[in-house]
XYZ file of C-alpha atoms in Angstrom:
499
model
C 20.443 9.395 21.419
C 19.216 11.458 18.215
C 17.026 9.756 15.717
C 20.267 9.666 13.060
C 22.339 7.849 15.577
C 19.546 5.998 16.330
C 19.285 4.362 13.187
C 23.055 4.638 11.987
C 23.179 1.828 14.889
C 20.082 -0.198 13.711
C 21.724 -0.176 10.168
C 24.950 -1.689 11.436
C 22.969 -4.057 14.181
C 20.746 -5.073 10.770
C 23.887 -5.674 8.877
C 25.758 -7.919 11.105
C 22.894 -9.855 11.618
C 22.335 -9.906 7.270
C 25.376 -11.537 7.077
C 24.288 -14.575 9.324
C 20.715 -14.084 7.805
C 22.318 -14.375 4.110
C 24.213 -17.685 5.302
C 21.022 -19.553 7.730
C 18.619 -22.146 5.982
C 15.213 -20.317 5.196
C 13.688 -23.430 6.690
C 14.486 -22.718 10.524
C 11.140 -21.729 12.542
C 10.160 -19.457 15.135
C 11.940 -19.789 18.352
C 11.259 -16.651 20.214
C 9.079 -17.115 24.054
C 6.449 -15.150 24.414
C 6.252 -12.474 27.534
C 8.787 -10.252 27.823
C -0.191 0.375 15.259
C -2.630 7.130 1.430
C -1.147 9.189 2.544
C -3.226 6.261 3.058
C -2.230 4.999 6.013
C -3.010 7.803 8.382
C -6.132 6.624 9.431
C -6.524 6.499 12.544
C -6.014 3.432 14.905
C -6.944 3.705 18.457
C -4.297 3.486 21.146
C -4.280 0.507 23.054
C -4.881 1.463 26.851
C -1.610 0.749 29.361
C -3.693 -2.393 30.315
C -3.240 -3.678 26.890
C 0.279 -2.805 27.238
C 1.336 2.163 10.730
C 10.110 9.157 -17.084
C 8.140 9.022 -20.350
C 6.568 12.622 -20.832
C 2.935 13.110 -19.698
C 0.275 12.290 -21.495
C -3.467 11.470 -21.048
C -2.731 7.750 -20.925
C -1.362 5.579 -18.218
C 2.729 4.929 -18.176
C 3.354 1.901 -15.756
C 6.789 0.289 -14.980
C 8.608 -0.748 -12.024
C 12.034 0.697 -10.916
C 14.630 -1.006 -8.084
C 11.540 -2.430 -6.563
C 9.078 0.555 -6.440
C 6.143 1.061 -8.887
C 5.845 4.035 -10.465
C 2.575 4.786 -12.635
C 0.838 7.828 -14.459
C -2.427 8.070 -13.765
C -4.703 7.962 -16.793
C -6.305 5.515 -19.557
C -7.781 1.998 -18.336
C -5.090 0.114 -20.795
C -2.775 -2.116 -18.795
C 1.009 -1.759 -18.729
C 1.014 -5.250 -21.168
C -1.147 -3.856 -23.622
C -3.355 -0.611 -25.364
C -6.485 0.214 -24.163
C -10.058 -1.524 -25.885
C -10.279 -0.630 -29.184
C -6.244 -0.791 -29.662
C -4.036 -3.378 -30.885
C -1.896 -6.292 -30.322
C 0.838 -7.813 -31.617
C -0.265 -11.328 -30.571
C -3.965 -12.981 -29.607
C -3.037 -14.490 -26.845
C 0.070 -14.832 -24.069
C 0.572 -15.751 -20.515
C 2.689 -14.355 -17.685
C 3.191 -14.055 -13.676
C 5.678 -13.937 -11.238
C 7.373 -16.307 -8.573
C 8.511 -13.987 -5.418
C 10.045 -14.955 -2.362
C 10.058 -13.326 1.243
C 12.166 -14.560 3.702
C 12.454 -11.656 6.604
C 13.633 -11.496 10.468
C 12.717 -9.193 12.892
C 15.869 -8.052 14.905
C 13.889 -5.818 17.008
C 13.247 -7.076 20.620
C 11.589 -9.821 20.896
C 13.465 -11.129 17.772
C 11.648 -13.682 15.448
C 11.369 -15.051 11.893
C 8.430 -13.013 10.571
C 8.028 -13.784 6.982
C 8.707 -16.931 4.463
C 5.979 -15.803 2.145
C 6.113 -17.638 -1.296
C 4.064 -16.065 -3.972
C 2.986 -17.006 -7.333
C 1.050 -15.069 -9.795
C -0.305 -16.246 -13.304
C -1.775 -14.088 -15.764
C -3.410 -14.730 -19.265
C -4.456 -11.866 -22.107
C -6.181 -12.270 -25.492
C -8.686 -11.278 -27.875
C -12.972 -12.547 -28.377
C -12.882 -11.470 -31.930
C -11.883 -8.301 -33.217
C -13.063 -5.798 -30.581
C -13.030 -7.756 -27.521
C -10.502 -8.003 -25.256
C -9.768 -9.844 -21.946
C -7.286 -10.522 -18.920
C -7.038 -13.278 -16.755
C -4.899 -13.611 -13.526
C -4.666 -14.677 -9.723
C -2.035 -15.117 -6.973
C -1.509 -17.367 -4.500
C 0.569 -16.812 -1.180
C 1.866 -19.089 1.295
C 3.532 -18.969 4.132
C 4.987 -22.000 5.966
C 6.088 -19.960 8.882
C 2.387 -19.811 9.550
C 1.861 -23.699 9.899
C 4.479 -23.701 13.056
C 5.651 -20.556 14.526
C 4.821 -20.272 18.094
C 5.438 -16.703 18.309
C 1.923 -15.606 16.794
C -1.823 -16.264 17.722
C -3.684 -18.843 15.878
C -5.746 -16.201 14.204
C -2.784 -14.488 12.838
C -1.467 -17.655 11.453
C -4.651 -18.755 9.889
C -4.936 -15.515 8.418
C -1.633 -14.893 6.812
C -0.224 -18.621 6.008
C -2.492 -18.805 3.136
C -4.487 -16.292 1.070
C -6.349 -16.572 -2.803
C -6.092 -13.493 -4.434
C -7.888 -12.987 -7.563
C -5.839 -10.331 -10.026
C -7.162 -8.633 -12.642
C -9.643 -9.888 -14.651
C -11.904 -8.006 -17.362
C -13.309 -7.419 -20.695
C -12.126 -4.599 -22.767
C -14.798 -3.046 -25.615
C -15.536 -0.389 -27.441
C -18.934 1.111 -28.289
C -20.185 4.060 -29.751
C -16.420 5.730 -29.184
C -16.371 5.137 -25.561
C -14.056 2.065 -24.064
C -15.585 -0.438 -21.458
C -13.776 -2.139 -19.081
C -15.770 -4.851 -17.295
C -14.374 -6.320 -14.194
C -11.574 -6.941 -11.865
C -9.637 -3.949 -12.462
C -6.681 -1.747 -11.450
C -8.119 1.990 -11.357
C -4.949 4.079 -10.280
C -5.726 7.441 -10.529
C -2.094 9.137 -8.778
C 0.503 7.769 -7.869
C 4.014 9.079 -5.720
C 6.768 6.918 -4.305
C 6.535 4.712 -1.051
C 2.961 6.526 0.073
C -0.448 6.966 -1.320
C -2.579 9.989 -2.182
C -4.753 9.969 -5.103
C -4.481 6.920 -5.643
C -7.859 6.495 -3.843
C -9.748 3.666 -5.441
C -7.785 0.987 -4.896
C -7.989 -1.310 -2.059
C -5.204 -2.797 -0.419
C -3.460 -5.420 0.995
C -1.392 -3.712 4.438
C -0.701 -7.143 6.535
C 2.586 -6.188 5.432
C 2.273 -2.091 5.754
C 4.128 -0.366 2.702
C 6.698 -2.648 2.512
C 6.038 -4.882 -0.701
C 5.557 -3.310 -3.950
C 2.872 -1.727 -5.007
C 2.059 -4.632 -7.325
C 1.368 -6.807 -4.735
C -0.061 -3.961 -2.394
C -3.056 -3.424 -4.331
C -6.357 -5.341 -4.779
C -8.357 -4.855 -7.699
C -12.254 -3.484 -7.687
C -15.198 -5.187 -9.177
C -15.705 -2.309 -11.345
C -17.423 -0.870 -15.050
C -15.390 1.974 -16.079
C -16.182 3.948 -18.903
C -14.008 6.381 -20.682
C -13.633 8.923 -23.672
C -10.902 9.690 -25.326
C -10.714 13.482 -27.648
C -7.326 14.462 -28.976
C -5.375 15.007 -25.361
C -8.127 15.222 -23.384
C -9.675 12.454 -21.569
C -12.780 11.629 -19.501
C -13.918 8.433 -17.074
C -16.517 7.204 -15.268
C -16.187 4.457 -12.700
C -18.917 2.285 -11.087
C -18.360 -0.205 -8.287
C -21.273 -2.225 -7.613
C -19.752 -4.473 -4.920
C -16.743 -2.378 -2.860
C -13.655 -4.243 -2.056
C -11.367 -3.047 1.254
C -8.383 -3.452 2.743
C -6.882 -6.642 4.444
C -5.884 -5.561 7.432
C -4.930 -8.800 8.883
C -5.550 -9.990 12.482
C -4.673 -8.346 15.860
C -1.449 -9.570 16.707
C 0.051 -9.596 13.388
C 3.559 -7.316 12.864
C 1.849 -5.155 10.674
C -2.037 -4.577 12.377
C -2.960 -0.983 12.314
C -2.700 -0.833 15.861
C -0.452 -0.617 18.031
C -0.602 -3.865 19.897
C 2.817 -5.405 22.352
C 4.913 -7.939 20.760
C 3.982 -11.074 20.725
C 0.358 -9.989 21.586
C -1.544 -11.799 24.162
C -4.690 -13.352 23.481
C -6.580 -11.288 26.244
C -5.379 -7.442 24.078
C -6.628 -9.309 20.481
C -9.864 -9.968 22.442
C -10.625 -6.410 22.466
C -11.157 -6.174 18.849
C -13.598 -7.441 16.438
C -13.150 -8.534 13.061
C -14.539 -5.712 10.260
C -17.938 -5.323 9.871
C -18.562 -4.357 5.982
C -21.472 -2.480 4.767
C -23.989 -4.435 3.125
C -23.853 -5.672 -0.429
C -26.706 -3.590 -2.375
C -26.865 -0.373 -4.841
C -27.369 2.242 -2.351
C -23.461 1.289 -0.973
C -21.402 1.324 -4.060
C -18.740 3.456 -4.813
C -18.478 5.994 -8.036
C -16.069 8.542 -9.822
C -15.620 10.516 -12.702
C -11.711 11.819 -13.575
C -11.305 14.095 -16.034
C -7.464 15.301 -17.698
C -5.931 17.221 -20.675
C -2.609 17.904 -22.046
C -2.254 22.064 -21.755
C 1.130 23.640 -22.519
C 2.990 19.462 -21.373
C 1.402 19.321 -18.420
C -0.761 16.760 -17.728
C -3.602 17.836 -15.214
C -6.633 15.768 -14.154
C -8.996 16.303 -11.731
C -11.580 13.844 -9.875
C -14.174 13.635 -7.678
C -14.940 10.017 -5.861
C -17.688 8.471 -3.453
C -17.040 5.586 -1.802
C -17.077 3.501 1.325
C -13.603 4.322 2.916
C -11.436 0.989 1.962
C -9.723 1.339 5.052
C -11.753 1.114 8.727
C -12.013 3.535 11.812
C -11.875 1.786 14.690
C -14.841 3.013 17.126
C -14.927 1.659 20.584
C -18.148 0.840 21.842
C -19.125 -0.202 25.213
C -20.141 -3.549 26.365
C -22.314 -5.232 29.122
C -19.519 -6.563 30.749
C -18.087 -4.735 34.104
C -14.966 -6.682 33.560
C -14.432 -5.389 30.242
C -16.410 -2.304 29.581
C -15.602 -2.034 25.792
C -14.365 -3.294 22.355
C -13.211 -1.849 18.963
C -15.239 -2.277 16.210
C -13.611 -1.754 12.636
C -16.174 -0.081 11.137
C -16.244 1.829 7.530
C -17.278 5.811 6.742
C -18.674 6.931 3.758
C -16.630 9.370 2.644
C -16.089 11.838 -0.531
C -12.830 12.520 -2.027
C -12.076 15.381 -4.306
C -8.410 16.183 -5.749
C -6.124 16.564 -8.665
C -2.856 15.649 -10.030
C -0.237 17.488 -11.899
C 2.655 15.899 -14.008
C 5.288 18.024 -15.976
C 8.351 17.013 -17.756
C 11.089 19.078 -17.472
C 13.282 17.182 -19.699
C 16.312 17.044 -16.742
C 13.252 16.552 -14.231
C 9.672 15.505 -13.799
C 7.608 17.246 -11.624
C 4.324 15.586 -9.851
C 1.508 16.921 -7.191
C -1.241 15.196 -5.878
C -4.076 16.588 -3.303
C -6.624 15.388 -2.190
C -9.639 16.558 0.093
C -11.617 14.166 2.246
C -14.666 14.931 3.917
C -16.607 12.801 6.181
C -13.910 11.136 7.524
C -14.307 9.565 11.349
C -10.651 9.305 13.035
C -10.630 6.796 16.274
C -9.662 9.331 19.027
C -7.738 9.353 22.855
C -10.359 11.598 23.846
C -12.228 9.553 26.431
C -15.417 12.328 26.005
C -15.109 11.148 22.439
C -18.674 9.734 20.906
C -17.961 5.892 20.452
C -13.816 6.507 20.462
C -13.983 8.759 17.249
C -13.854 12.322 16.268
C -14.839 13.507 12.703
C -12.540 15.296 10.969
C -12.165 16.413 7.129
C -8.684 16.538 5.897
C -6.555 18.097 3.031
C -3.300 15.149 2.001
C -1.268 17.151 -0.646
C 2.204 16.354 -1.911
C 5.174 17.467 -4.318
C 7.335 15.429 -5.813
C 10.639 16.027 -8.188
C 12.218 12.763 -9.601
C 16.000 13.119 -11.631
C 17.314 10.613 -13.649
C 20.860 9.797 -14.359
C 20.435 7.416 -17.303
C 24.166 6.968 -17.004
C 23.845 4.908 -14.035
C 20.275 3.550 -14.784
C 19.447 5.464 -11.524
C 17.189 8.251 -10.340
C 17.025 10.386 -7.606
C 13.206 11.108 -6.086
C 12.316 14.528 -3.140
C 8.882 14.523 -2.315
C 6.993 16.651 0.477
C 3.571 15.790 2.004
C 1.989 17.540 4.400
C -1.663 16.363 6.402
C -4.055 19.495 7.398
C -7.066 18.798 9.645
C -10.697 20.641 9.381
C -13.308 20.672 12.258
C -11.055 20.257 14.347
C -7.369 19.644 15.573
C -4.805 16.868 15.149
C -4.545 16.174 18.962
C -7.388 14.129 19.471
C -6.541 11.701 16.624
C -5.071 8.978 18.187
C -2.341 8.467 15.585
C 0.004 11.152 15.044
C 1.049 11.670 10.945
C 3.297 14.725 12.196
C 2.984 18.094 11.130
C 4.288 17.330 7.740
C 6.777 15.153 6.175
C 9.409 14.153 3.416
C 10.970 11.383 1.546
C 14.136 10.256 -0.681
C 15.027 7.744 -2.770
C 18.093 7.719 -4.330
C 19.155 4.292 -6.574
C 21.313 3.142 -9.384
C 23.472 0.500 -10.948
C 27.069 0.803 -9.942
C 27.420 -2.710 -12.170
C 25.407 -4.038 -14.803
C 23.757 -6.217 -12.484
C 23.723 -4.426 -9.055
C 21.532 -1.749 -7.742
C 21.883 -0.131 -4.155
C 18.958 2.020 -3.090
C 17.901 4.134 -0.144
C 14.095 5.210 0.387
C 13.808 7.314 3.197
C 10.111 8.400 4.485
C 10.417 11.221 7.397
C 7.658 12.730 9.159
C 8.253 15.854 11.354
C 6.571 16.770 14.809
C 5.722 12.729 15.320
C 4.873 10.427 12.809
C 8.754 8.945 12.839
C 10.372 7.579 10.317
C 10.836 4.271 7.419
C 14.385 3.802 6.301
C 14.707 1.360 3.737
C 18.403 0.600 2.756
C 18.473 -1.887 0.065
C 20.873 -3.847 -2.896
C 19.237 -5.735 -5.774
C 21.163 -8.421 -7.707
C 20.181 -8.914 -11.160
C 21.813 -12.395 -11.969
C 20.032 -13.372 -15.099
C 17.622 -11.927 -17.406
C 13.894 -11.621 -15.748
C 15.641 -12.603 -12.313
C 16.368 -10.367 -9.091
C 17.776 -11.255 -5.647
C 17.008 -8.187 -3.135
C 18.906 -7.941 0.267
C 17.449 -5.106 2.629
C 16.718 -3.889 6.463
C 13.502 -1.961 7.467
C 14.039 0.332 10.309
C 10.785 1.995 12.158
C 11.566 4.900 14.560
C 9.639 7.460 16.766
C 7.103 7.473 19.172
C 4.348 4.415 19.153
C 1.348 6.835 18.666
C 3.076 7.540 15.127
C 2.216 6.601 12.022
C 5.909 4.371 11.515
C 6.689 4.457 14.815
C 3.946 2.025 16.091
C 6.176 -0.575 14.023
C 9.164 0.721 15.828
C 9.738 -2.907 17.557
C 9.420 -4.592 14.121
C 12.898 -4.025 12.506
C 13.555 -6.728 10.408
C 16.598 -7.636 7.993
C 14.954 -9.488 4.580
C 15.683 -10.747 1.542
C 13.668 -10.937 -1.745
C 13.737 -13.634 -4.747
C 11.479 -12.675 -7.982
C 11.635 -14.221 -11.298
C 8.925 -12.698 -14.034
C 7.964 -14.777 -16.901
């Protein structure tokens, strides 16, 4: 069966069971027996052995907004989306704001379960200390009641994911000497493309639920002091994170762990791996940037260079004492550098974006069994083009974007997950009614990697209220980079009210 039949059939599996979804309490629990893994997300998980059988024009300034779901940002100037940047100005001293968001999603794929009932609810506050002192205050909390009774996952998993504290952003904005500070919890988005990440590399992120919420809840913010310079359209920044953050990966035997692990997982296959190991908290292990742009001719070009602690791990697999088990994987974290650049033109009918990035010091967990401690070292070149249409008629756009992966020091084929040779994307949404939205993201790889198709209608009832009904559908092999998910096919639907 080809791929497009493939998932032609998923799609109209997914929708008959939508209609029963749409109509069933959101209160029912699991069910299901058990018996019967930046660019981002391309680093490398090992495979699991068979015995264990992821608008406005540019400018030197940051444009944020969200659109059918999907965030799409500029990269640029430390302001936030609510507000100007440290020494601007405000129209009030002081407001609040937040979000209420609801998850309720089933997986259809074999063995089918209830997977998420996530309720989330984020408060924010932002004001002024005086004239020339600014600050932000905000947190979320998640719960999931699934997670108190489902006897489909491990008790780790449902410790992990049926309640989490996540602080937001939270900083002071000042100016001295004609340079703005931002102390604190911060957003530092530095690129940003539909559905994937590339140079967007300092954030840290939350993937116990892969790429599939938006980006707003996706990201974590760094413990950071950024510094930054602002002369006609030109624009310079310096970032400093004392204390790194990284990614929450979740446990092994969650839908969304970066490795490919059976469904429901046993407890003997999540024995194999160990929780992270983080570096150690002192000066020597904090990350730092600089990002520099201008205006020349419209086009907005920056450039950046960035050392860090990768926020993501490598899973090595070292050996153990043990005759009955000769090994484990050990999430561990490289130091890495980063160096790229980002492009943005407006063509007036069309905006055009790039983004590349080159990695070096990067360790890849390997199938090599000759393989140092499971991993090969590899430095890689992420790149990718994007061209975004709008039809303001419709309230609707209509996003291409290409991305391609190149290894150095070595070949793909002893990387144990497989990003394909190179690979594409669409979205294509707009408003056929005032108040609803059907949209279609589309992420392909080639030679591999598979494929996440993302059909998807919002309702916009009232004002500051949407009600999102959608299916995920994973294909291709399970050494890919969506394939490994290609068992987790789940039918969902999404309440958010913003205040």
């Amino acid at each position: 069966m080809t791929t497009t039949r493939r998932i032609w059939k998923r799609t109209v599996t997914a929708a008959a069971i939508g209609c029963a979804f749409a109509a069933t309490s959101t209160g029912w629990a699991d069910s299901a027996e058990p018996g019967t893994f930046d660019l981002a997300p391309l680093r490398a998980a090992p495979m699991v052995p068979d015995a264990a059988a992821t608008g406005a024009g540019p400018r030197p300034g940051r444009d944020t907004g969200t659109w059918g779901g999907l965030q799409v940002a500029q990269a640029g100037r430390a302001s936030s989306a609510e507000g100007g940047g440290a020494g601007g100005t405000s129209g009030s001293t002081f407001k609040v704001g937040g979000f209420y968001q609801g998850t309720f999603a089933y997986t259809y794929s074999d063995p089918v379960h209830w997977s998420r009932m996530v309720q989330r609810f984020q408060a924010t506050a932002e004001g002024r200390l005086g004239e020339h002192v600014k600050y932000k205050l905000g947190g979320r909390v998640d719960v999931d009641p699934l997670y108190y009774g489902s006897n489909f996952y491990l008790d780790d998993v449902k410790k992990n994911q049926r309640f989490s504290a996540i602080w937001g952003e939270n900083y002071l904005d000042f100016e001295a000497g004609g340079w703005d500070f931002r102390l604190g919890a911060q957003h530092i988005i530095w690129g940003e493309v539909v559905g994937l990440f590339f140079a967007d590399v300092v954030s840290a992120r939350d993937t116990r639920d892969f790429l599939l919420p938006s980006f707003d809840i996706i990201r974590i913010p760094q413990w950071a002091v950024r510094a930054e310079y602002f002369k006609g359209d030109s624009h310079i920044e310096f970032v400093w994170i004392p204390v790194p953050t990284f990614d929450r990966i979740g446990k092994p035997g969650a839908d969304f762990y970066p490795v490919p692990l059976p469904s429901p997982t046993p407890q003997s296959v999540a024995s194999l791996f160990n929780n992270p190991d983080r570096p150690d908290r002192n000066l020597s292990n904090s990350n730092y940037g600089v990002r520099a742009n201008t205006l020349l001719g419209g086009w907005d070009l920056a450039a950046f260079f960035y050392r860090s602690y990768n926020a993501q791990p490598t899973f090595y697999r070292l050996p153990t004492a043990n005759l009955a088990q000769p090994f484990y994987y050990q999430p561990l974290y490289d130091r890495i550098s980063q160096t790229g650049g980002t492009v943005t033109k407006d063509f007036d009918s069309f905006v055009l974006r790039g983004e590349a990035v080159y990695t070096y010091g990067q360790n890849f967990a390997s199938l090599d069994p000759s393989a140092p401690q499971g991993v090969v070292r590899r430095n890689t070149l992420d790149y990718i083009a994007s061209v975004e249409i709008p039809f303001e008629r419709i309230d609707g756009r209509v996003n291409v974007q290409a991305f391609q992966r190149l290894y150095f020091g070595g070949g793909a084929d002893a990387v144990a997950l497989d990003s394909g040779t190179w690979g594409a994307s669409l979205l294509v949404a707009g408003k056929v009614t005032p108040t609803i939205e059907p949209q279609l993201l589309w992420i392909q790889t080639f030679g591999g990697g598979g494929s996440l198709v993302r059909p998807r209608i919002n309702w916009y009832p009232v004002k500051n209220a949407s009600v999102g009904f959608g299916v995920d559908i994973f294909t291709g092999p399970s050494d890919g980079l969506f394939g490994r998910y290609n068992n987790r096919d789940r039918v969902y639907t999404e309440i958010r009210y913003d205040f």
